[in-house]
Amino acid sequence: KASALFPAGGGRSMVAALPPALPVLLLWGNRDPVIGTQNAEHVRAACLANGIQCDYVELDAGHCAHDDAPEAFNSEVLRWLGSRFTPGQ
């Protein structure tokens, strides 16, 4: 299903606008009734096709993973940032 965030191209146009040097952390709720996890696969494939590193983490959450599972969401964001940046950068 197409939407503003995920056009008929499965997110390709959104991802194509990103610079290849920009890594992406894709956190997705595995119980998302609005978009569904199949769109995460489209975004991941679009990242790969555009040479963009995409780290995917599926959370036990619904559409708003940051609301449904804030501790898990924040933990993954901090883990991901810590793996890429050192303090003071």
C-alpha positions as YAML, in Angstrom:
chain: A
units: angstrom
residues:
- id: 1
  name: LYS
  ca: [0.00, 0.00, 0.00]
- id: 2
  name: ALA
  ca: [1.48, 3.36, -1.06]
- id: 3
  name: SER
  ca: [1.65, 6.34, 1.29]
- id: 4
  name: ALA
  ca: [3.58, 9.59, 1.58]
- id: 5
  name: LEU
  ca: [6.40, 7.85, 3.45]
- id: 6
  name: PHE
  ca: [6.32, 4.67, 1.36]
- id: 7
  name: PRO
  ca: [5.38, 5.55, -2.20]
- id: 8
  name: ALA
  ca: [4.50, 2.88, -4.72]
- id: 9
  name: GLY
  ca: [8.24, 2.27, -5.15]
- id: 10
  name: GLY
  ca: [8.45, 0.80, -1.63]
- id: 11
  name: GLY
  ca: [10.42, 3.65, -0.09]
- id: 12
  name: ARG
  ca: [12.96, 3.83, -2.90]
- id: 13
  name: SER
  ca: [12.49, 7.55, -3.59]
- id: 14
  name: MET
  ca: [12.82, 8.38, 0.11]
- id: 15
  name: VAL
  ca: [16.03, 6.36, 0.41]
- id: 16
  name: ALA
  ca: [17.46, 7.63, -2.88]
- id: 17
  name: ALA
  ca: [17.44, 11.14, -1.40]
- id: 18
  name: LEU
  ca: [19.88, 10.08, 1.35]
- id: 19
  name: PRO
  ca: [23.62, 10.51, 0.89]
- id: 20
  name: PRO
  ca: [25.36, 7.11, 0.61]
- id: 21
  name: ALA
  ca: [27.75, 8.01, 3.45]
- id: 22
  name: LEU
  ca: [24.84, 8.40, 5.89]
- id: 23
  name: PRO
  ca: [24.23, 5.16, 7.82]
- id: 24
  name: VAL
  ca: [20.64, 4.32, 8.70]
- id: 25
  name: LEU
  ca: [19.24, 2.69, 11.82]
- id: 26
  name: LEU
  ca: [15.86, 1.22, 10.99]
- id: 27
  name: LEU
  ca: [13.91, 0.33, 14.13]
- id: 28
  name: TRP
  ca: [10.63, -1.39, 13.32]
- id: 29
  name: GLY
  ca: [7.81, -2.72, 15.46]
- id: 30
  name: ASN
  ca: [7.06, -6.36, 14.60]
- id: 31
  name: ARG
  ca: [3.40, -5.83, 15.54]
- id: 32
  name: ASP
  ca: [2.86, -2.74, 13.38]
- id: 33
  name: PRO
  ca: [-0.74, -2.93, 12.13]
- id: 34
  name: VAL
  ca: [-0.42, 0.29, 10.11]
- id: 35
  name: ILE
  ca: [2.59, -0.28, 7.85]
- id: 36
  name: GLY
  ca: [3.62, -3.86, 8.58]
- id: 37
  name: THR
  ca: [7.08, -5.36, 8.56]
- id: 38
  name: GLN
  ca: [7.06, -6.00, 4.80]
- id: 39
  name: ASN
  ca: [7.78, -2.31, 4.23]
- id: 40
  name: ALA
  ca: [10.90, -2.60, 6.37]
- id: 41
  name: GLU
  ca: [12.18, -5.10, 3.82]
- id: 42
  name: HIS
  ca: [11.47, -2.62, 1.01]
- id: 43
  name: VAL
  ca: [13.42, 0.10, 2.82]
- id: 44
  name: ARG
  ca: [16.31, -2.26, 3.52]
- id: 45
  name: ALA
  ca: [16.43, -3.33, -0.13]
- id: 46
  name: ALA
  ca: [16.33, 0.31, -1.26]
- id: 47
  name: CYS
  ca: [19.22, 1.13, 1.07]
- id: 48
  name: LEU
  ca: [21.24, -1.76, -0.32]
- id: 49
  name: ALA
  ca: [20.47, -0.73, -3.91]
- id: 50
  name: ASN
  ca: [21.66, 2.81, -3.12]
- id: 51
  name: GLY
  ca: [24.83, 1.73, -1.30]
- id: 52
  name: ILE
  ca: [23.54, 2.89, 2.09]
- id: 53
  name: GLN
  ca: [24.41, 0.94, 5.22]
- id: 54
  name: CYS
  ca: [21.17, 0.01, 6.95]
- id: 55
  name: ASP
  ca: [21.14, -1.63, 10.36]
- id: 56
  name: TYR
  ca: [17.73, -3.18, 11.00]
- id: 57
  name: VAL
  ca: [16.35, -3.99, 14.43]
- id: 58
  name: GLU
  ca: [12.91, -5.46, 14.88]
- id: 59
  name: LEU
  ca: [11.37, -4.52, 18.20]
- id: 60
  name: ASP
  ca: [8.51, -6.16, 20.07]
- id: 61
  name: ALA
  ca: [6.27, -3.18, 19.45]
- id: 62
  name: GLY
  ca: [3.53, -1.78, 17.29]
- id: 63
  name: HIS
  ca: [3.48, 1.17, 14.90]
- id: 64
  name: CYS
  ca: [4.98, 3.66, 17.38]
- id: 65
  name: ALA
  ca: [7.88, 1.60, 18.68]
- id: 66
  name: HIS
  ca: [9.27, 4.56, 20.60]
- id: 67
  name: ASP
  ca: [5.98, 4.74, 22.55]
- id: 68
  name: ASP
  ca: [5.29, 1.00, 22.83]
- id: 69
  name: ALA
  ca: [8.79, -0.06, 23.87]
- id: 70
  name: PRO
  ca: [10.71, 3.08, 24.89]
- id: 71
  name: GLU
  ca: [13.40, 1.27, 26.88]
- id: 72
  name: ALA
  ca: [14.20, -1.14, 24.04]
- id: 73
  name: PHE
  ca: [14.01, 1.65, 21.46]
- id: 74
  name: ASN
  ca: [16.34, 3.96, 23.41]
- id: 75
  name: SER
  ca: [18.71, 1.10, 24.19]
- id: 76
  name: GLU
  ca: [19.06, 0.27, 20.48]
- id: 77
  name: VAL
  ca: [19.58, 3.91, 19.51]
- id: 78
  name: LEU
  ca: [22.28, 4.35, 22.17]
- id: 79
  name: ARG
  ca: [23.95, 1.06, 21.22]
- id: 80
  name: TRP
  ca: [23.96, 2.04, 17.54]
- id: 81
  name: LEU
  ca: [25.26, 5.55, 18.17]
- id: 82
  name: GLY
  ca: [27.92, 4.22, 20.52]
- id: 83
  name: SER
  ca: [29.14, 1.82, 17.84]
- id: 84
  name: ARG
  ca: [29.65, 4.68, 15.37]
- id: 85
  name: PHE
  ca: [30.68, 7.70, 17.38]
- id: 86
  name: THR
  ca: [33.06, 8.26, 20.23]
- id: 87
  name: PRO
  ca: [32.39, 10.87, 22.93]
- id: 88
  name: GLY
  ca: [33.62, 14.31, 21.93]
- id: 89
  name: GLN
  ca: [33.20, 13.82, 18.17]
...
